[in-house]
PDB file of C-alpha atoms and ligand atoms in Angstrom:
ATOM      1  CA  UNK H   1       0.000   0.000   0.000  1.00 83.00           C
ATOM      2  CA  UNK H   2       1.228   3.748  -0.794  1.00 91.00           C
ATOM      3  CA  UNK H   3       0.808   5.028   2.778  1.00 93.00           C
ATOM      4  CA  UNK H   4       1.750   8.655   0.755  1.00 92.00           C
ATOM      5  CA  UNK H   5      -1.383   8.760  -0.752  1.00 94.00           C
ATOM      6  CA  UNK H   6      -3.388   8.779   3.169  1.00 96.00           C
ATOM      7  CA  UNK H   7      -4.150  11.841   5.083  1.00 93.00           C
ATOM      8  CA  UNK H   8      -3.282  12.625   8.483  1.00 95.00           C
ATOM      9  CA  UNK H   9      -6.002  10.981  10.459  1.00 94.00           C
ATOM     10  CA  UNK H  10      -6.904   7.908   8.024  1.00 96.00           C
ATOM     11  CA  UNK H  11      -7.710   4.965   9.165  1.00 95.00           C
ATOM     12  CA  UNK H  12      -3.840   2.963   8.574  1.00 97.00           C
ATOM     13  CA  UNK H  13      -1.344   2.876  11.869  1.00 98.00           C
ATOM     14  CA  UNK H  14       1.113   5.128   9.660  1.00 98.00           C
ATOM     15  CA  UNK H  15      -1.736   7.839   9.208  1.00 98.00           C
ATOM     16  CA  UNK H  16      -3.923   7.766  12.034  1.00 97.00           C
ATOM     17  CA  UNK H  17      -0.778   9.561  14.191  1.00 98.00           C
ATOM     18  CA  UNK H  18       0.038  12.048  11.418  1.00 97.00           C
ATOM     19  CA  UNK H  19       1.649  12.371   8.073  1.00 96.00           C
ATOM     20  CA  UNK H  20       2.041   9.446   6.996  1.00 97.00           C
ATOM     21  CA  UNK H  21       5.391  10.245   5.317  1.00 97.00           C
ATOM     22  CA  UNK H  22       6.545  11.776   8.412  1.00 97.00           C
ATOM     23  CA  UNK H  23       6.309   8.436  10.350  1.00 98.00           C
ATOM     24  CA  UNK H  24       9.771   8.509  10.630  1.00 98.00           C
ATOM     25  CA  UNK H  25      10.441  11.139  11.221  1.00 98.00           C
ATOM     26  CA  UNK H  26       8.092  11.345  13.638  1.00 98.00           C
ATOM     27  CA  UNK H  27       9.541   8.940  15.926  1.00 98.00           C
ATOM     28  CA  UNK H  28      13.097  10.050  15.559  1.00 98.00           C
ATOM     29  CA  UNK H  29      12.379  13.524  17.081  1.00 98.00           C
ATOM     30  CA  UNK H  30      10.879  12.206  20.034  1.00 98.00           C
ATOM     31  CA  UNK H  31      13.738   9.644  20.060  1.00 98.00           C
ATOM     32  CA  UNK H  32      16.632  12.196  19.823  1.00 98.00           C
ATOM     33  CA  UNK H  33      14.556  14.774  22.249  1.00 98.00           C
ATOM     34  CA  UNK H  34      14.806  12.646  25.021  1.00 98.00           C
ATOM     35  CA  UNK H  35      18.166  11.086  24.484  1.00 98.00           C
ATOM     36  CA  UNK H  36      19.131  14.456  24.410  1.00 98.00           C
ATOM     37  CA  UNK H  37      17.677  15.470  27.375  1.00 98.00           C
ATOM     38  CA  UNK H  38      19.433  12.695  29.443  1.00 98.00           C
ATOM     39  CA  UNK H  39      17.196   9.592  28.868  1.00 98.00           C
ATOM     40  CA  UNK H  40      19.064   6.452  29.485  1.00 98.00           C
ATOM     41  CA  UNK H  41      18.540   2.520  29.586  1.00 98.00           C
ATOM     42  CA  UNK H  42      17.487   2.066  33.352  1.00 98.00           C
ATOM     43  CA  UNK H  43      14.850   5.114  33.246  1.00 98.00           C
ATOM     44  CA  UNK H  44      11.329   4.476  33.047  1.00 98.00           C
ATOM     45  CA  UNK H  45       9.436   6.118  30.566  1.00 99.00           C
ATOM     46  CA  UNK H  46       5.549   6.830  30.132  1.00 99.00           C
ATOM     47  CA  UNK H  47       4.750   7.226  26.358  1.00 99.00           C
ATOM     48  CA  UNK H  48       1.306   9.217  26.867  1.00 98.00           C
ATOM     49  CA  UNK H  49      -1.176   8.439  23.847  1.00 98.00           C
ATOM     50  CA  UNK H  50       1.825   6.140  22.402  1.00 98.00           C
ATOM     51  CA  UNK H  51      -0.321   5.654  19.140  1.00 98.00           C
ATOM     52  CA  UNK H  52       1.397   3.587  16.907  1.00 98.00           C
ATOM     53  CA  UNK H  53       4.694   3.265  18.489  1.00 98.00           C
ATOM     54  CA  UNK H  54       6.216   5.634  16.232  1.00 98.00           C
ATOM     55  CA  UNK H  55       8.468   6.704  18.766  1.00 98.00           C
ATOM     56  CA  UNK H  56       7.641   4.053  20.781  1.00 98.00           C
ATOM     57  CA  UNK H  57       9.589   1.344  18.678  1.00 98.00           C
ATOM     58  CA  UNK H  58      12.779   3.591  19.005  1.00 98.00           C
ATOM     59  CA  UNK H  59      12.666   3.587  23.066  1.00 98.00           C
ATOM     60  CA  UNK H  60      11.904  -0.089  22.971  1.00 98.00           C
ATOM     61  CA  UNK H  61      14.881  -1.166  21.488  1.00 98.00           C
ATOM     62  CA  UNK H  62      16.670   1.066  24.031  1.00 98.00           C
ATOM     63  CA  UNK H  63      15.164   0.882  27.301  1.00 98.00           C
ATOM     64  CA  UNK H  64      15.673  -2.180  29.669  1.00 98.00           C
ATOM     65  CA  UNK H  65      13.105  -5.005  30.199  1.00 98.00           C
ATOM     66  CA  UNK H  66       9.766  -3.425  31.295  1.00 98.00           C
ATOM     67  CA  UNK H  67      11.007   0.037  31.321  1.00 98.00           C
ATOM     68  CA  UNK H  68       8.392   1.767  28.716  1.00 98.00           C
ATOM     69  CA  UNK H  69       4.778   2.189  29.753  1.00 98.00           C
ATOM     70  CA  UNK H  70       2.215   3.247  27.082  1.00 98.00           C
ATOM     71  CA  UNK H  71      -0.918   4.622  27.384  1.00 98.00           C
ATOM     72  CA  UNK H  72      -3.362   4.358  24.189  1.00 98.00           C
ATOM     73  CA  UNK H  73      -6.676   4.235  23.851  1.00 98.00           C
ATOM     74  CA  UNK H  74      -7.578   3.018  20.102  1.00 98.00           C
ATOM     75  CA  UNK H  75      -5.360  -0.715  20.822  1.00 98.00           C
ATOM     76  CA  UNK H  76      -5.347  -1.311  16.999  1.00 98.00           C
ATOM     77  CA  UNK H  77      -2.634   0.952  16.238  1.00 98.00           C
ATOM     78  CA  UNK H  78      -0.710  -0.917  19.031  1.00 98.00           C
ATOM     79  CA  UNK H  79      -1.631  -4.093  17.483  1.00 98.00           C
ATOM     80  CA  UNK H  80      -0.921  -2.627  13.997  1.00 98.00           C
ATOM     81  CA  UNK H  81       2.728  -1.313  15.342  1.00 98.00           C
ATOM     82  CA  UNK H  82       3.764  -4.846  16.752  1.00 98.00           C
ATOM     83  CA  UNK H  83       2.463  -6.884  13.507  1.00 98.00           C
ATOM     84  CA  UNK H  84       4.385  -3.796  11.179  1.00 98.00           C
ATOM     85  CA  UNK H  85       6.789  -2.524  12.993  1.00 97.00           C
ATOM     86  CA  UNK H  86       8.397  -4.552  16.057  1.00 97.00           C
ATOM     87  CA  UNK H  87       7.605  -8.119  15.897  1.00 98.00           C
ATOM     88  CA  UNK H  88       6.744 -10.216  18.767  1.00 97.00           C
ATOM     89  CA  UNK H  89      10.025 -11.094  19.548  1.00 98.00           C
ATOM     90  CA  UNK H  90      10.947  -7.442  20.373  1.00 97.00           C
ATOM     91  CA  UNK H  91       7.783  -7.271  22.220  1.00 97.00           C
ATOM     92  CA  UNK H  92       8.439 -10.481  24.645  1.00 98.00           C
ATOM     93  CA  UNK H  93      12.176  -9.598  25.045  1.00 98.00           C
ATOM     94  CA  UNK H  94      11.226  -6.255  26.042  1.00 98.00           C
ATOM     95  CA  UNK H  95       7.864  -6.476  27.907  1.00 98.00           C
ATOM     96  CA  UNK H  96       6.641  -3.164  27.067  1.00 98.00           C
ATOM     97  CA  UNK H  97       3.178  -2.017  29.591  1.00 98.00           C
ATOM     98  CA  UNK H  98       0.243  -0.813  28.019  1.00 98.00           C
ATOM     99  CA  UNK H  99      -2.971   0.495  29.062  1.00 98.00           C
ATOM    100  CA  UNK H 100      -5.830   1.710  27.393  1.00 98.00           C
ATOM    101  CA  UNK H 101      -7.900   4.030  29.083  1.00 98.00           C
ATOM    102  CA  UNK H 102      -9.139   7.536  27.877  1.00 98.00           C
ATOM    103  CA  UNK H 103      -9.715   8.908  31.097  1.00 98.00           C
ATOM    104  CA  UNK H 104      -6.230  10.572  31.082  1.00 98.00           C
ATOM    105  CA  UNK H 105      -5.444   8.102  34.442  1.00 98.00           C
ATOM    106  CA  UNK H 106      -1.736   8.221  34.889  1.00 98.00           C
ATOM    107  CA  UNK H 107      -1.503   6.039  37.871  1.00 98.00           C
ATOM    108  CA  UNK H 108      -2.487   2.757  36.207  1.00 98.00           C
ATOM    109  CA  UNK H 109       0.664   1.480  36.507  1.00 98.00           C
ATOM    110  CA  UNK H 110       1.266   2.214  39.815  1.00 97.00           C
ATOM    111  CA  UNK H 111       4.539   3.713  39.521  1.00 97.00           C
ATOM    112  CA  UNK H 112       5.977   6.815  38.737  1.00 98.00           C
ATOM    113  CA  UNK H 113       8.460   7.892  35.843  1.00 98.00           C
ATOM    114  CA  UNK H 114      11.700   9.214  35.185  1.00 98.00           C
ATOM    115  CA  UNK H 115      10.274  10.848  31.638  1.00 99.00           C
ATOM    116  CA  UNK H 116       6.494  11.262  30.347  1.00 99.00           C
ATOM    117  CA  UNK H 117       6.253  12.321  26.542  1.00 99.00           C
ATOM    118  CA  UNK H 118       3.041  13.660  25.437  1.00 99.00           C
ATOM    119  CA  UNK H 119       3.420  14.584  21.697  1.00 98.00           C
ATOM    120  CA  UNK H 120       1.005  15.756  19.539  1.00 98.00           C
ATOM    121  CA  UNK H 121      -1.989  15.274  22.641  1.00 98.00           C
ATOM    122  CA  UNK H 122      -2.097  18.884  23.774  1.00 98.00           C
ATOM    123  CA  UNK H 123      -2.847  19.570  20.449  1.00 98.00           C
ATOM    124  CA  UNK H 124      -6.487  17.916  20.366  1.00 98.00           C
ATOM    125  CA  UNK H 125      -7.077  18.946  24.137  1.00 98.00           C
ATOM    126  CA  UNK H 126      -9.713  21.334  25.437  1.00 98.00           C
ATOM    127  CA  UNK H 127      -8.029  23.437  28.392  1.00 98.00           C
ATOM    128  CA  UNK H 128     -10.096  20.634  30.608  1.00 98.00           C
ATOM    129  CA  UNK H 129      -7.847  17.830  29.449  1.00 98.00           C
ATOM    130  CA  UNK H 130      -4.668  19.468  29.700  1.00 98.00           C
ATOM    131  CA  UNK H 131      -5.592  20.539  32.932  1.00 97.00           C
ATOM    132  CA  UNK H 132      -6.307  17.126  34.179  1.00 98.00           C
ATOM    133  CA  UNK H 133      -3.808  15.507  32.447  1.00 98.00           C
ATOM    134  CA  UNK H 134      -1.156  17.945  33.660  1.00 98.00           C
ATOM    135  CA  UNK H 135      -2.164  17.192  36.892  1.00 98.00           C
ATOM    136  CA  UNK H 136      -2.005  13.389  36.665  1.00 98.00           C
ATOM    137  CA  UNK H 137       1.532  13.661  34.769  1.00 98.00           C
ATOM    138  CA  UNK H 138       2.869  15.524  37.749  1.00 98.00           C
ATOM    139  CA  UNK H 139       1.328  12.654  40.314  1.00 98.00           C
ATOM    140  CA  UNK H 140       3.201   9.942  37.930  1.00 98.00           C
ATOM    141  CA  UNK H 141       6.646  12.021  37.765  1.00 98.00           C
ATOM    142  CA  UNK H 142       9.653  11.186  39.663  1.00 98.00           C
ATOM    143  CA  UNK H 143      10.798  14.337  41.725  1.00 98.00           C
ATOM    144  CA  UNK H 144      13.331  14.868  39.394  1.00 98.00           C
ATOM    145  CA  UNK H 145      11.794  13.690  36.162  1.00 98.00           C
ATOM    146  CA  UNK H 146      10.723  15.444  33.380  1.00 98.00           C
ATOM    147  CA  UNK H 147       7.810  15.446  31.214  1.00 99.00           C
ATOM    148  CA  UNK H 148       8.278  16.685  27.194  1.00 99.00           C
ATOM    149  CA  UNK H 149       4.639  17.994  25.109  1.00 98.00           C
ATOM    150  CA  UNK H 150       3.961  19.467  22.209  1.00 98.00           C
ATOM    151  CA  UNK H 151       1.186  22.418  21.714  1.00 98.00           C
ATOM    152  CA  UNK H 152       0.537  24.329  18.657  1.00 97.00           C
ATOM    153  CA  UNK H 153       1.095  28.044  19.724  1.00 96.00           C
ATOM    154  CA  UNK H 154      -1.308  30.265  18.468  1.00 94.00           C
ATOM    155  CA  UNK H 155      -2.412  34.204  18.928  1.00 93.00           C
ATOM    156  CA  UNK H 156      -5.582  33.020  20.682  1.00 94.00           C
ATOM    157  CA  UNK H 157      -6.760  30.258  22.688  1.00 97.00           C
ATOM    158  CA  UNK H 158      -8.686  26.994  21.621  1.00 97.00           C
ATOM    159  CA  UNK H 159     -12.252  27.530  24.097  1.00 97.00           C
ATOM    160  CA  UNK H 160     -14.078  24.315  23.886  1.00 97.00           C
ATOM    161  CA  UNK H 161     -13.664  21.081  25.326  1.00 97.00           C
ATOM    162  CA  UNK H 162     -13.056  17.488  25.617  1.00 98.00           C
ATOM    163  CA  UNK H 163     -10.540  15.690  22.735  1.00 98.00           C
ATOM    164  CA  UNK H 164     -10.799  17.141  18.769  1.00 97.00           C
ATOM    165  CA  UNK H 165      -9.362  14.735  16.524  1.00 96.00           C
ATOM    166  CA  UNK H 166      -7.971  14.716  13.925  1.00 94.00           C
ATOM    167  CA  UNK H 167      -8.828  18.580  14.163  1.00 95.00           C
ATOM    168  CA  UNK H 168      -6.055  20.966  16.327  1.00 96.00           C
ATOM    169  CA  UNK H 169      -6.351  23.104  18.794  1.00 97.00           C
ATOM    170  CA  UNK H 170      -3.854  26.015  19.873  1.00 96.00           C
ATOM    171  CA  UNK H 171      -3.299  28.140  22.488  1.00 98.00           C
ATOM    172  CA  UNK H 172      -1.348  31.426  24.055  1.00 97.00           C
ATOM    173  CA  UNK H 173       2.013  30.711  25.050  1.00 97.00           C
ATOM    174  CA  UNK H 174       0.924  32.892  28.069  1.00 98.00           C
ATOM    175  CA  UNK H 175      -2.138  30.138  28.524  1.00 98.00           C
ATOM    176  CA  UNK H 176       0.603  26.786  28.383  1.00 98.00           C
ATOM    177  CA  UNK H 177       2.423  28.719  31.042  1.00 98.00           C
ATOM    178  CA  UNK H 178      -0.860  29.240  33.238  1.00 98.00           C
ATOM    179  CA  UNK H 179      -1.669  25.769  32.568  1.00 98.00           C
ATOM    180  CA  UNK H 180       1.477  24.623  34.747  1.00 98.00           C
ATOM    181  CA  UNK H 181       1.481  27.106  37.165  1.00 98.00           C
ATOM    182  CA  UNK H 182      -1.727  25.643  37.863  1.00 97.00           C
ATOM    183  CA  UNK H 183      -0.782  21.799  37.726  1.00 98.00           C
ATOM    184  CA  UNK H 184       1.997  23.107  40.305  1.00 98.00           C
ATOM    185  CA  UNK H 185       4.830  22.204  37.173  1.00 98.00           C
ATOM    186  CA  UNK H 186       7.356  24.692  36.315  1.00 98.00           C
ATOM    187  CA  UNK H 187       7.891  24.910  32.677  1.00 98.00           C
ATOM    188  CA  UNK H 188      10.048  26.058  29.886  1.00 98.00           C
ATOM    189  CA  UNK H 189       9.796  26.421  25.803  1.00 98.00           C
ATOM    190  CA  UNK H 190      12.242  24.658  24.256  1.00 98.00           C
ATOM    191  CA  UNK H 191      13.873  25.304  21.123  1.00 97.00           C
ATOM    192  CA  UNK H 192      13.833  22.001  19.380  1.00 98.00           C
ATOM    193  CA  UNK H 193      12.552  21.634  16.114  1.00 97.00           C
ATOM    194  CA  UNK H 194       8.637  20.436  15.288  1.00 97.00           C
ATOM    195  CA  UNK H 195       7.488  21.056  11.938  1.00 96.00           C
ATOM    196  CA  UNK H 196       4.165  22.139  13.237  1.00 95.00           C
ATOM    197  CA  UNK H 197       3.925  22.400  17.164  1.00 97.00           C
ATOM    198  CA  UNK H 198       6.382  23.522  19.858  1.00 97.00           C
ATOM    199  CA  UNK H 199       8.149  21.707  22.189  1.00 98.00           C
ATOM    200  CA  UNK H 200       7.526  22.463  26.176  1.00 98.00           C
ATOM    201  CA  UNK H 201       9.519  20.948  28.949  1.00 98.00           C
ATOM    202  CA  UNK H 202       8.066  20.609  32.554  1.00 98.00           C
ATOM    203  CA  UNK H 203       9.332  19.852  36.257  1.00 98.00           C
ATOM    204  CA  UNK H 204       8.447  19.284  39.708  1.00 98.00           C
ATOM    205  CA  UNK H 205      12.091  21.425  40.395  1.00 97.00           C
ATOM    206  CA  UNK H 206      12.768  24.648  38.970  1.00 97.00           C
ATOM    207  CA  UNK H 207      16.462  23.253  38.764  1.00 97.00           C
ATOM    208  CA  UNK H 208      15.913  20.473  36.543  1.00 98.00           C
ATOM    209  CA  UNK H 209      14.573  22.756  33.479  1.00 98.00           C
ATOM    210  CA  UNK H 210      17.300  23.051  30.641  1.00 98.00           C
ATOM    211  CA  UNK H 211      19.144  26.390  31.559  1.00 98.00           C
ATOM    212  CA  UNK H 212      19.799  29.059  28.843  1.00 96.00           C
ATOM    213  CA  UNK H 213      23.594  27.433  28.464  1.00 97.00           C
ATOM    214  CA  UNK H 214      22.019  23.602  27.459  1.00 98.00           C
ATOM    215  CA  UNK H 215      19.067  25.181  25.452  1.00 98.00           C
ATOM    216  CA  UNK H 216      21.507  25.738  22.417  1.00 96.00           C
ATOM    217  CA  UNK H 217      22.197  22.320  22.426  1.00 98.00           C
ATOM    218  CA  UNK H 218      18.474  21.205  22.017  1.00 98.00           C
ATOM    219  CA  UNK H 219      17.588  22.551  18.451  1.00 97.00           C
ATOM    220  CA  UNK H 220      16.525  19.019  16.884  1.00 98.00           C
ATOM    221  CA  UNK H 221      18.317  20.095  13.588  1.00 97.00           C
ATOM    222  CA  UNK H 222      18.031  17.826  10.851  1.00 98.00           C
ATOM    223  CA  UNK H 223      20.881  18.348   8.483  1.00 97.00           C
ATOM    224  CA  UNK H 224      21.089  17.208   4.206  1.00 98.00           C
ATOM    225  CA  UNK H 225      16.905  16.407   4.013  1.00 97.00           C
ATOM    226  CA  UNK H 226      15.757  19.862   2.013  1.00 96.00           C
ATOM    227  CA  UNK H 227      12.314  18.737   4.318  1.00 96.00           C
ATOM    228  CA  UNK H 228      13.787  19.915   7.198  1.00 97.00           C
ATOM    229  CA  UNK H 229      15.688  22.970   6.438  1.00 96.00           C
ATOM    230  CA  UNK H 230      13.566  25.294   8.355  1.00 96.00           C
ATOM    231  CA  UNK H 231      15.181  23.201  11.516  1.00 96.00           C
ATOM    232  CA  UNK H 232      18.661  25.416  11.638  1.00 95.00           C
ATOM    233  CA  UNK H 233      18.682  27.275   7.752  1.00 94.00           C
ATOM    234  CA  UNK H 234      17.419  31.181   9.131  1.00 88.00           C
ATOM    235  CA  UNK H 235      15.937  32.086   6.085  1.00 91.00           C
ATOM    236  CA  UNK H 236      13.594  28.933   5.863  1.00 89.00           C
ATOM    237  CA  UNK H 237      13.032  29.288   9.620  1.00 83.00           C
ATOM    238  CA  UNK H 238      11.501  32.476   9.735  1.00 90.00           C
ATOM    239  CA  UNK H 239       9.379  32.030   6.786  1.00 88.00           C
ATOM    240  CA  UNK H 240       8.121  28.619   8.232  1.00 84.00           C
ATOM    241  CA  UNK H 241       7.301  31.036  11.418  1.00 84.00           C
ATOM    242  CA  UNK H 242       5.863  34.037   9.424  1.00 83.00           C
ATOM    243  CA  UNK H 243       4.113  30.751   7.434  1.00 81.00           C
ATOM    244  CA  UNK H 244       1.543  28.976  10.711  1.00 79.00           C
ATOM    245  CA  UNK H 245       1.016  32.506  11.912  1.00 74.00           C
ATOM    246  CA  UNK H 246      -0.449  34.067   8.775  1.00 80.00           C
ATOM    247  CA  UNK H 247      -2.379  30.656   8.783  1.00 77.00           C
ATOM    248  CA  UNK H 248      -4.142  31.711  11.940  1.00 75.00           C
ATOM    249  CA  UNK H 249      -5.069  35.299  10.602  1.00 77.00           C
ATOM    250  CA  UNK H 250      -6.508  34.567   7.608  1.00 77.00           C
ATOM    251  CA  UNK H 251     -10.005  33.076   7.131  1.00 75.00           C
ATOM    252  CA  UNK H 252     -10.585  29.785   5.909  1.00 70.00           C
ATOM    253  CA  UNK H 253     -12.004  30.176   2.387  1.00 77.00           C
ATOM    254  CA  UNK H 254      -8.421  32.260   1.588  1.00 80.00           C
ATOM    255  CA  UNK H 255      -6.486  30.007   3.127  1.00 71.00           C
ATOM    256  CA  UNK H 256      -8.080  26.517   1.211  1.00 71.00           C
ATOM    257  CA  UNK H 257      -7.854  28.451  -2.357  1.00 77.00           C
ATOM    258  CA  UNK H 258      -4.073  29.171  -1.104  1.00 72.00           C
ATOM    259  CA  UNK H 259      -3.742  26.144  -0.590  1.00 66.00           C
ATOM    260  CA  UNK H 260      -5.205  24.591  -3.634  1.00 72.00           C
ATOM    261  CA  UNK H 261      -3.218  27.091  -5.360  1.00 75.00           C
ATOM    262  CA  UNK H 262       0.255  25.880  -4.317  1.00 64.00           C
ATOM    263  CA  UNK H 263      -0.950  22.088  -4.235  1.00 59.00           C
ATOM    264  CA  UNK H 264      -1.401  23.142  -7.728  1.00 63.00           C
ATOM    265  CA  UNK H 265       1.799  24.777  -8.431  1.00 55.00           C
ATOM    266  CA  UNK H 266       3.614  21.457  -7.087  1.00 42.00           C
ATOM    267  CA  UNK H 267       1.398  18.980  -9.367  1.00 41.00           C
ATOM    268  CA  UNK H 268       2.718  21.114 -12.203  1.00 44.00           C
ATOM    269  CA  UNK H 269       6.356  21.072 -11.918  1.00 42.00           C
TER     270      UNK H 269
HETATM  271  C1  LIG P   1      -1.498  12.682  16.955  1.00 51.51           C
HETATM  272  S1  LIG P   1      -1.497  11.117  17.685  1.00 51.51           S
HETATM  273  C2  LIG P   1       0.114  11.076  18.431  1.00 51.51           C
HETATM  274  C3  LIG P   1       0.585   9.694  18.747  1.00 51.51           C
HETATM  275  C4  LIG P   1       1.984   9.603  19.343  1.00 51.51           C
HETATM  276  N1  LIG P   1       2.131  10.420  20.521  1.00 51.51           N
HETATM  277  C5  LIG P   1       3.018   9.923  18.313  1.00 51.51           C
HETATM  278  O1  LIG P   1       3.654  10.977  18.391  1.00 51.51           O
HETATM  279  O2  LIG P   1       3.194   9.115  17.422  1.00 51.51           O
HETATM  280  C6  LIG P   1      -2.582  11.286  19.091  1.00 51.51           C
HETATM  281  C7  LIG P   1      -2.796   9.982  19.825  1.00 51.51           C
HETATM  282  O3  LIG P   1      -3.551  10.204  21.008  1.00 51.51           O
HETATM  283  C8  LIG P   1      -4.406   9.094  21.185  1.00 51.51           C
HETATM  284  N2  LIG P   1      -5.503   9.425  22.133  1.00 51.51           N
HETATM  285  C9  LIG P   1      -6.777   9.773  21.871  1.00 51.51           C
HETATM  286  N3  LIG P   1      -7.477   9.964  23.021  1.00 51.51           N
HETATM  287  C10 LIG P   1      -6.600   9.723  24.026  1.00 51.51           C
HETATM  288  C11 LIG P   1      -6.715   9.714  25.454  1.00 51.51           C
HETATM  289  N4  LIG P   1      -7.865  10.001  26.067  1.00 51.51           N
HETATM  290  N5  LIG P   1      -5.626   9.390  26.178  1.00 51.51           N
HETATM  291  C12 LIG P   1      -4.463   9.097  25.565  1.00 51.51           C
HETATM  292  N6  LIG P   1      -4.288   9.088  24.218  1.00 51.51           N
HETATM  293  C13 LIG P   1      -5.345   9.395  23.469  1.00 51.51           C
HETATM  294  C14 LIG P   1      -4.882   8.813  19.767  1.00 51.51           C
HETATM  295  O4  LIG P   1      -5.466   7.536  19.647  1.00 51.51           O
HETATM  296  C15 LIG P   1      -3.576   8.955  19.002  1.00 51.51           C
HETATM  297  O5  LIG P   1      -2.865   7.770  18.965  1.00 51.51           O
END
């Protein structure tokens, strides 16, 4: 099957995540993040809406026996990601945890975590969700873990509730910060490359946030793939940026006919 041909949200493991062609790299990013940020064999990690294991697959391999914990409602994509992806063998040697509530319970496990990644969640939340879930990721953190998420930063905030998929949501960058003031996290932006959302990074201890000294080591740059240029070239950066927040001003009938008109331009080359 051409998994190029699906749409973000379609009903194949590869899609139902996200681009389909960005599977991954997808996974890689999340991968490198927290390698980056000091993830090693004998940590614990809580893969929060794991999906299908596009990252998930990467920290297998590296953890230690029993050491990843996903949570994941829709337990096809799982399914999907083992038969695809992993193979049973990596699964029994392994012994990954899963659970698959969609409560947003963090304490099914009973245990807490060195790392909780939540990417691409916050951006299908209502401010309800995050708020529990924010909560519940603090309960399940380690006093000196850390917990990576992605939001999609935008000049206003999303105001409804309850989970929007495969629709997005944004919000303030003012709002993410009130968010973990509220869940009692302290929280920083990090610079590491998304090509759609933005990377936050949140604590129980103000001390164990990146300082300004490591955050120019966490830029996620992706080097020879012309995809990912915007990650470190300037000029490609700033017109990806100038790009999503033009996207938010203008009203959706000019931005589909834009965006017919470029799909357009690129069928014709
Ligand atoms: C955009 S995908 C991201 C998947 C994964 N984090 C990744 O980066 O590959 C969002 C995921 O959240 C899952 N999801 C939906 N409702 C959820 C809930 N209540 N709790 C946890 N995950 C949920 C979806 O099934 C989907 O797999």
């Amino acid at each position: 099957m051409d998994v190029s041909k699906l749409k973000a949200g379609d009903n194949h493991y590869m899609a139902y995540v996200g681009p389909p062609t960005q599977y991954d790299f997808m996974g890689a990013t999340q991968f490198r993040l927290l390698s980056t940020l000091g993830l090693r064999a004998n940590h614990s990690l809580l893969d929060f809406g794991c999906g299908s294991l596009r990252a998930g697959r990467l920290f297998l391999t590296y953890l230690d026996e029993g050491a990843y914990f996903g949570i994941e409602p829709n337990k096809w994509l799982i399914e999907d990601a083992i038969k695809n992806q992993i193979g049973k063998d990596l699964a029994t040697l392994k012994k990954p945890h899963f659970d698959h509530n969609g409560d947003f319970k963090t304490d099914v496990f009973s245990q807490q975590f060195d790392f909780i990644i939540a990417q691409s969640i916050f951006s299908h939340t209502g401010s309800d969700l995050i708020t529990t879930a924010l909560s519940n990721f603090k309960e399940s953190l380690k006093p000196n873990g850390l917990i990576a998420a992605t939001f999609i930063e935008g000049i206003t905030d999303f105001d409804g509730r309850g989970w929007v998929y495969p629709g997005c949501v944004n919000y303030r960058s003012s709002t993410i910060r009130r968010f973990a003031e509220e869940a009692g996290c302290f929280v920083i932006r990090i610079p590491w490359y998304h090509p759609r959302q933005t990377w936050y990074v949140f604590s129980k201890e103000k001390h164990r946030l990146p300082n300004k000294a490591m955050l120019r080591h966490l830029s996620g740059a992706v080097l020879f793939e012309q995809e990912f240029d915007e990650s470190w070239k300037r000029s490609k950066k700033i017109m990806h940026l100038f790009k999503s927040y033009l996207k938010q001003l203008l009203p959706r009938p000019i931005k589909n006919g834009l965006k017919k008109l470029m799909a357009n331009r690129v069928n014709n080359r």
